[in-house]
Tab-separated table of C-alpha atoms in Angstrom:
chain	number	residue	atom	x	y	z
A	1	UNK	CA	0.000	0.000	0.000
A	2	UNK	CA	1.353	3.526	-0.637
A	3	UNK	CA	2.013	5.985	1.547
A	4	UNK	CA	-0.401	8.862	1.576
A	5	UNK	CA	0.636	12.355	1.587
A	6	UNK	CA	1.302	14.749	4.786
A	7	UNK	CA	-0.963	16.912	3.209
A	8	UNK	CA	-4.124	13.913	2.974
A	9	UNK	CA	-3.575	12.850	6.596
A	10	UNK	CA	-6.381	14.583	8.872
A	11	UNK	CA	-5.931	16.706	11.823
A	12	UNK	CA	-7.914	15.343	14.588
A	13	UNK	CA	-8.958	16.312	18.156
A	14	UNK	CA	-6.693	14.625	20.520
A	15	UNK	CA	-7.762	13.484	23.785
A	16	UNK	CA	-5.842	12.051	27.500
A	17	UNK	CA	-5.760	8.508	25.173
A	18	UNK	CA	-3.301	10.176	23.525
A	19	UNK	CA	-0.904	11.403	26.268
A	20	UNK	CA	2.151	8.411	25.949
A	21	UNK	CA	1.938	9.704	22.060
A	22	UNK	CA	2.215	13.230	22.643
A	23	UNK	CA	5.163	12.508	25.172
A	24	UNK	CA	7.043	10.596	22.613
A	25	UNK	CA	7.017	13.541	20.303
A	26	UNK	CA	8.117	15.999	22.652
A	27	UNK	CA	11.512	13.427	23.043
A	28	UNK	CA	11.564	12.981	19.524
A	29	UNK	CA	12.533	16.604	19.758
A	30	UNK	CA	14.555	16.894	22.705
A	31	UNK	CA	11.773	18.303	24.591
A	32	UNK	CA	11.495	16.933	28.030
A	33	UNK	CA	8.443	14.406	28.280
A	34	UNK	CA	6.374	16.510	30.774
A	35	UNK	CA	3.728	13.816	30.548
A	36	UNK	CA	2.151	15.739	33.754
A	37	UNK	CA	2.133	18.893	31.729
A	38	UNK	CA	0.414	17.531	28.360
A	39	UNK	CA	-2.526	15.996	30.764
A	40	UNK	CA	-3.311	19.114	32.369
A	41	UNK	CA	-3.094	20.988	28.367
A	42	UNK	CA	-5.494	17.845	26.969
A	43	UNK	CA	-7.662	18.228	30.053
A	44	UNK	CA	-8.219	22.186	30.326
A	45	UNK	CA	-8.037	23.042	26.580
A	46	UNK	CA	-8.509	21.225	23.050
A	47	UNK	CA	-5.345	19.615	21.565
A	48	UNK	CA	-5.276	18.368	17.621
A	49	UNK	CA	-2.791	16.537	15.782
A	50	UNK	CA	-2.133	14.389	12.913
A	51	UNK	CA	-1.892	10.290	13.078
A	52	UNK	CA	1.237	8.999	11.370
A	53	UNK	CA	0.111	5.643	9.637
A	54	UNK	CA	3.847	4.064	10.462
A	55	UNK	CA	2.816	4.970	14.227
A	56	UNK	CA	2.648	7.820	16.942
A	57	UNK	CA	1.674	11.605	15.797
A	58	UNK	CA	2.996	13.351	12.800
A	59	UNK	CA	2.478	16.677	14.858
A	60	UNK	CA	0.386	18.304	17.748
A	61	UNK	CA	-0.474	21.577	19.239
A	62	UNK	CA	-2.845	22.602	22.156
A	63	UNK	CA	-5.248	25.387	21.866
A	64	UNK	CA	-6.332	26.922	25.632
A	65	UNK	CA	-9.501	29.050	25.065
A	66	UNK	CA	-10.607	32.251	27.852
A	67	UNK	CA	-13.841	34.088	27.901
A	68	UNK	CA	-17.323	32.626	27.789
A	69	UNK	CA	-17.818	28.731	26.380
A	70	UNK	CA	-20.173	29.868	23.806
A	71	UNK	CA	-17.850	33.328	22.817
A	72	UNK	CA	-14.076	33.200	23.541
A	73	UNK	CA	-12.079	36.231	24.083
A	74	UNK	CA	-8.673	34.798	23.630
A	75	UNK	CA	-6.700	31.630	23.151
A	76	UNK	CA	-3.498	30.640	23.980
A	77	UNK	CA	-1.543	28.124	21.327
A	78	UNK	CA	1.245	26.028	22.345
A	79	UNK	CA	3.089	22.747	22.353
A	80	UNK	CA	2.912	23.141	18.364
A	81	UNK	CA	5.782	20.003	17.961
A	82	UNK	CA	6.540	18.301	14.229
A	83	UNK	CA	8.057	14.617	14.241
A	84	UNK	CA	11.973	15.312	13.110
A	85	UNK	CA	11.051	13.161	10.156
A	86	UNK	CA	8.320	14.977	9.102
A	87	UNK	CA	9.618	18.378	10.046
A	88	UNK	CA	10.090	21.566	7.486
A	89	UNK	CA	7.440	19.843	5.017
A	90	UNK	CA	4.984	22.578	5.984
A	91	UNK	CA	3.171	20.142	8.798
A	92	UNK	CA	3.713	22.369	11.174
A	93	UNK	CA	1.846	25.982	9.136
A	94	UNK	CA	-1.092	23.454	8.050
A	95	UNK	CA	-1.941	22.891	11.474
A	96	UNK	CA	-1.730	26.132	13.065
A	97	UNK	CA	-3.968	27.165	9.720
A	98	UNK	CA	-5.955	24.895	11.500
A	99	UNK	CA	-6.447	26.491	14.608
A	100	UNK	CA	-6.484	29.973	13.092
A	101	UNK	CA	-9.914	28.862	11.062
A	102	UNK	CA	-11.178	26.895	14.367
A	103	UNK	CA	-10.744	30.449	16.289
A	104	UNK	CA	-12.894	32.055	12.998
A	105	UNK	CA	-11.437	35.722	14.323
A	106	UNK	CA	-10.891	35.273	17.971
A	107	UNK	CA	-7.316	37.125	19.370
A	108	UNK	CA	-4.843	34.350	19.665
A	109	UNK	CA	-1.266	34.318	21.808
A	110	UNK	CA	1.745	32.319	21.745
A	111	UNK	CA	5.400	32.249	23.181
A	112	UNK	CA	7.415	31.773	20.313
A	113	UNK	CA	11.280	30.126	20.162
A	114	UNK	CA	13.670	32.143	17.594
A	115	UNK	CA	13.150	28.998	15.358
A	116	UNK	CA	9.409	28.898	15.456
A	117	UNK	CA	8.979	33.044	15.757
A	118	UNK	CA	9.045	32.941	11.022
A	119	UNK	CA	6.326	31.014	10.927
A	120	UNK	CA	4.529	32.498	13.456
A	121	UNK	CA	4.937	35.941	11.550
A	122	UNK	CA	3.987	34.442	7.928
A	123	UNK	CA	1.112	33.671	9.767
A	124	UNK	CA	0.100	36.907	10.638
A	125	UNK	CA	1.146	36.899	14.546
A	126	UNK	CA	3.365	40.334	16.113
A	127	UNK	CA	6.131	40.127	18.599
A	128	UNK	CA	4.189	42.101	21.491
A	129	UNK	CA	6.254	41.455	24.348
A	130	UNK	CA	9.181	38.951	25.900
A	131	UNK	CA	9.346	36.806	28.836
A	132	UNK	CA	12.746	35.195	30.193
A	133	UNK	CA	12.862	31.676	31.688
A	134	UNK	CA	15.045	31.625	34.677
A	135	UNK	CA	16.164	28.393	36.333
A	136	UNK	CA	18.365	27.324	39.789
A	137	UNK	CA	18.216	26.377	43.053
A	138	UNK	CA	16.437	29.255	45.303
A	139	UNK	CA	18.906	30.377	47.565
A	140	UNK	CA	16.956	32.321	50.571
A	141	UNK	CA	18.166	35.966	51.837
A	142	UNK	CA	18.436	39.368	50.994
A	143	UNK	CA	15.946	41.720	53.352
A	144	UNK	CA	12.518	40.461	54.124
A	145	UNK	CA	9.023	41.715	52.620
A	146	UNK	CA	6.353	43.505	54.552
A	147	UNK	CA	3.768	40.846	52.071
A	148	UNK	CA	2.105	37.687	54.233
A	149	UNK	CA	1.568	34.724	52.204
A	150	UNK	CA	0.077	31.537	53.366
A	151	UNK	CA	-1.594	28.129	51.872
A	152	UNK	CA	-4.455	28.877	49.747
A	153	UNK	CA	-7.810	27.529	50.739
A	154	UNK	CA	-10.857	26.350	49.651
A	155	UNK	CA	-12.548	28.902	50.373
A	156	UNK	CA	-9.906	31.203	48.670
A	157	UNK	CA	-10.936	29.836	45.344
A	158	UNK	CA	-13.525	32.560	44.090
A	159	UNK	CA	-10.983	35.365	45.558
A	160	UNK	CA	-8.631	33.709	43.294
A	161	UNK	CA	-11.038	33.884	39.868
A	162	UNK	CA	-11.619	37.194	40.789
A	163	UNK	CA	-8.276	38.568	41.226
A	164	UNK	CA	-7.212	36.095	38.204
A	165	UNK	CA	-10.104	37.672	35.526
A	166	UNK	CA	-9.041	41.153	36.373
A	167	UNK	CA	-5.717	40.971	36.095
A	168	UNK	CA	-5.220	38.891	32.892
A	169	UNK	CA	-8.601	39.854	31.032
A	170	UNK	CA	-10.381	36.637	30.535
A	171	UNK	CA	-12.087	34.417	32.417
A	172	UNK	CA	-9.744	31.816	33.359
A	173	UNK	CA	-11.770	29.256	35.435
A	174	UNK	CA	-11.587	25.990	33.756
A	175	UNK	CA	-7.972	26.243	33.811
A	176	UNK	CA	-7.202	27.853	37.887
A	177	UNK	CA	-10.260	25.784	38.838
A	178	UNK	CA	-7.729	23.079	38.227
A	179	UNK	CA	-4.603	24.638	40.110
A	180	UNK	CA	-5.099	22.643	43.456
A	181	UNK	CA	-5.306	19.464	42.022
A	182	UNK	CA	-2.334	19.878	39.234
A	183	UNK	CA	-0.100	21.810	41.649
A	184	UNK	CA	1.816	20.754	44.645
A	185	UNK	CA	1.640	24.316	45.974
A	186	UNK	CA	-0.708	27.175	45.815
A	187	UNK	CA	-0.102	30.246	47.974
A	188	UNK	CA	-2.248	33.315	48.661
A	189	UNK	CA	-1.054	36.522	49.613
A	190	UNK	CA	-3.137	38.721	51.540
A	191	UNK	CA	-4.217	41.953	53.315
A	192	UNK	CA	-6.700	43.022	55.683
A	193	UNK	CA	-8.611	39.825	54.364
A	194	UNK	CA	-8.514	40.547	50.544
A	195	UNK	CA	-6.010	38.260	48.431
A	196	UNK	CA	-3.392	40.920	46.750
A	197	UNK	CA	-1.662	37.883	44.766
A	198	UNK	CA	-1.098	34.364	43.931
A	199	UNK	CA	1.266	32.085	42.700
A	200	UNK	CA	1.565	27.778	42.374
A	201	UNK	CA	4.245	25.692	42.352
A	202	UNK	CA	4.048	22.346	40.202
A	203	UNK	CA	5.620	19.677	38.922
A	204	UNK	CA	7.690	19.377	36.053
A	205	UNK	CA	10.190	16.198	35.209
A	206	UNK	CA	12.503	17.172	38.217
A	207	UNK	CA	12.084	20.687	39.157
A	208	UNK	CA	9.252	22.528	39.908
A	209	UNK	CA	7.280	25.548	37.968
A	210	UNK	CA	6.253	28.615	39.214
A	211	UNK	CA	3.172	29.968	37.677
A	212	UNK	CA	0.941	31.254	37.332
A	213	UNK	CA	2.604	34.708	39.603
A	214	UNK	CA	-0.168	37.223	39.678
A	215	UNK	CA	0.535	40.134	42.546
A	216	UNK	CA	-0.051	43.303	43.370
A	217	UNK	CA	3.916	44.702	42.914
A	218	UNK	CA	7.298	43.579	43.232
A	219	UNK	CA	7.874	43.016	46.892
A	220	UNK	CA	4.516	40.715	46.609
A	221	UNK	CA	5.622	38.635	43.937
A	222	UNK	CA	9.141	37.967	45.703
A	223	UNK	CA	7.346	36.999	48.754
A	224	UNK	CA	5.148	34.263	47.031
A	225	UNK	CA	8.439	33.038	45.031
A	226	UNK	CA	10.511	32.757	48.608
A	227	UNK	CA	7.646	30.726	50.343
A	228	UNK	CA	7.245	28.542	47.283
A	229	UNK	CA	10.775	27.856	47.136
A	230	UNK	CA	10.818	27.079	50.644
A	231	UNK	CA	8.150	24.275	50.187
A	232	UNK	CA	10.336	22.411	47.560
A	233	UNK	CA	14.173	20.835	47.467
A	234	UNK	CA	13.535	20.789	43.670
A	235	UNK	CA	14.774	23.844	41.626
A	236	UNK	CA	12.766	26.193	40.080
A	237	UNK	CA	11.616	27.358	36.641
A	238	UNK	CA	9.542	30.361	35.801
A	239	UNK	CA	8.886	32.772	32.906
A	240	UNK	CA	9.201	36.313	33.708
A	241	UNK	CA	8.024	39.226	31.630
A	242	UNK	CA	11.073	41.327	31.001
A	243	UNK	CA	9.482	44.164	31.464
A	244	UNK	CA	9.743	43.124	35.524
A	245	UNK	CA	13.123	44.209	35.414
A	246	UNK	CA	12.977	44.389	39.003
A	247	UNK	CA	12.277	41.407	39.653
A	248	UNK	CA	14.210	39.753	36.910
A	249	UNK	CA	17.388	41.213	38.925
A	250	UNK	CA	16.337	39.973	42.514
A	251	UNK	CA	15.437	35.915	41.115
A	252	UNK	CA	18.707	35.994	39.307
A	253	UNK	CA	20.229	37.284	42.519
A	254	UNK	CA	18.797	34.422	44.440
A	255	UNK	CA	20.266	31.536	42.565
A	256	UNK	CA	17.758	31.599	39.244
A	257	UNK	CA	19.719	31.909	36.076
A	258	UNK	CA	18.479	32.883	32.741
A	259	UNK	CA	17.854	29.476	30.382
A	260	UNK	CA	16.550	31.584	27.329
A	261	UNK	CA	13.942	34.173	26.140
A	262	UNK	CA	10.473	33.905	24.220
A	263	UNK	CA	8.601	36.051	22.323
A	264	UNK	CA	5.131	36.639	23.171
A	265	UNK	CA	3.303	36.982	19.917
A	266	UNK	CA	-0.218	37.279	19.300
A	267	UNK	CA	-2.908	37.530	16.477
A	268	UNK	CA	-5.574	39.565	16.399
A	269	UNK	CA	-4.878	42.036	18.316
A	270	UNK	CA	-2.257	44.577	19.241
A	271	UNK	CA	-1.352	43.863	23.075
A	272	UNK	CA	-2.816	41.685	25.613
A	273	UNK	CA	-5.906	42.742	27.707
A	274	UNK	CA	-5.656	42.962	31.725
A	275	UNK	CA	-3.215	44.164	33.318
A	276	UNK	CA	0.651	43.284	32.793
A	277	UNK	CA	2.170	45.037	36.039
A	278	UNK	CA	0.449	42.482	38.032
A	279	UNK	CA	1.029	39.648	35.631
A	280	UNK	CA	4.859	38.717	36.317
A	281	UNK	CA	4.467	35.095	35.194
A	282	UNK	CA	1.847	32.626	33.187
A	283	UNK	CA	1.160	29.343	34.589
A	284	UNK	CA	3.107	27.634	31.217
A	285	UNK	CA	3.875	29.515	28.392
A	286	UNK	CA	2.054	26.599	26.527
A	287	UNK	CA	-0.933	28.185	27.933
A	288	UNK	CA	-0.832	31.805	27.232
């Protein structure tokens, strides 16, 4: 039997069945597995991909949607990942075609590598902004904040979604609904009984993520990093706007050293809604 084409092979929605598969492409590109990562994607948001008929996935991508179920606002793209065999054969441009004419109009965003960034742009996304992953072993010191955090709650939850929605401009709550049970650690900070911030910790292969980091300035944001770090002998990862220059200085200061820089791209629309100064980092980038 032949062979059929990359171009006759159909995109399909891919569901938790498909987990093992999607791991194997993220090695077959030197990605880390992040099998815990990919569930959480294929769980909160709609993933598609293409079957290859000598086995596993010719390609995948996750598409996390914000706003109303029956009218999105904005979605998030990520985990777009092309077998190495199949790759630069224009797999990669017919799926996220794909997801531009299953949004029909809706803003997207995406955190682009330098070699995925062309594509991106053919496409019709902007460079609107860059966040730097940092990565180390949290060393503790330096002078202590005046901001109290402590273990989020059950009860914390709505505070949460509401602090969440008006600080990144879409309703978020399929996806931070989620937090406690995807994250080892979720910590509040508050004031006078009103949450001013939030950040989780979670697993990834062996160190452990911190996002998303909404709070109300600098000196709250360092506080939630410093009692997440304390709650973990892993080391930690995080994506920091650059335009937190701030803090950028203090993590790197602390032990966290810069991996490599994205570039937040989106389609659509000319800058993110909400409100950046109180978003220093996004739960994944694969998420928006």
């Amino acid at each position: 039997m032949p062979t059929p084409s990359l171009d006759a092979l159909p995109i399909r929605r891919l569901t938790l069945r498909d987990l093992t598969a999607c791991a194997d492409l993220s090695e077959d590109r030197g990605w880390p597995r992040e099998e815990h990562k990919w569930g959480f994607l294929l769980t909160a948001g709609r993933g598609f991909g293409i079957d290859d008929p000598q086995g596993g996935l010719v390609a995948a991508c996750v598409l996390t949607e914000y706003g109303t179920w029956e009218r999105p606002e904005l979605g998030a793209v990520g985990m777009v990942l092309v077998a190495e065999r199949h790759a630069r054969r224009g797999v990669g441009r017919r799926l996220m075609r794909h997801v531009l004419s299953v949004m029909d109009g809706t803003p997207l965003t995406l955190y682009a590598t330098e070699n995925g960034r062309p594509l991106y742009e053919e496409l019709g996304f902007k460079v609107t902004g860059r966040a730097e992953m940092l990565m180390g072993r949290f060393t503790p010191g330096g002078p202590e904040t005046g901001a109290r955090t402590r273990a989020a709650t059950a009860e914390d939850l709505a505070g949460i979604l509401r602090l969440d929605e008006e600080v990144f401009g879409a309703d978020r709550t399929p996806l931070i609904a989620r937090l406690p049970a995807f994250a080892d650690q979720l910590r509040v900070a508050e004031e006078d009984g009103r949450i001013t911030g939030y950040a989780a910790a979670w697993p990834n292969m062996d160190t452990h993520v911190v996002g998303p980091l909404i709070a109300r300035d600098t000196e709250t944001a360092r506080a939630l990093i410093t009692s997440l770090a304390a709650g973990t002998d892993r080391p930690l990862r995080t994506d920091i706007d650059v335009r937190h220059e701030e803090l950028l200085a203090w993590a790197k200061a602390r032990g966290l050293a810069s991996v490599v820089c994205s570039s937040v791209m989106t389609y659509g629309t000319n800058e993110l809604p909400g409100d950046w100064r109180r978003r220093f980092a996004p739960l994944t980038v694969a998420a928006g």
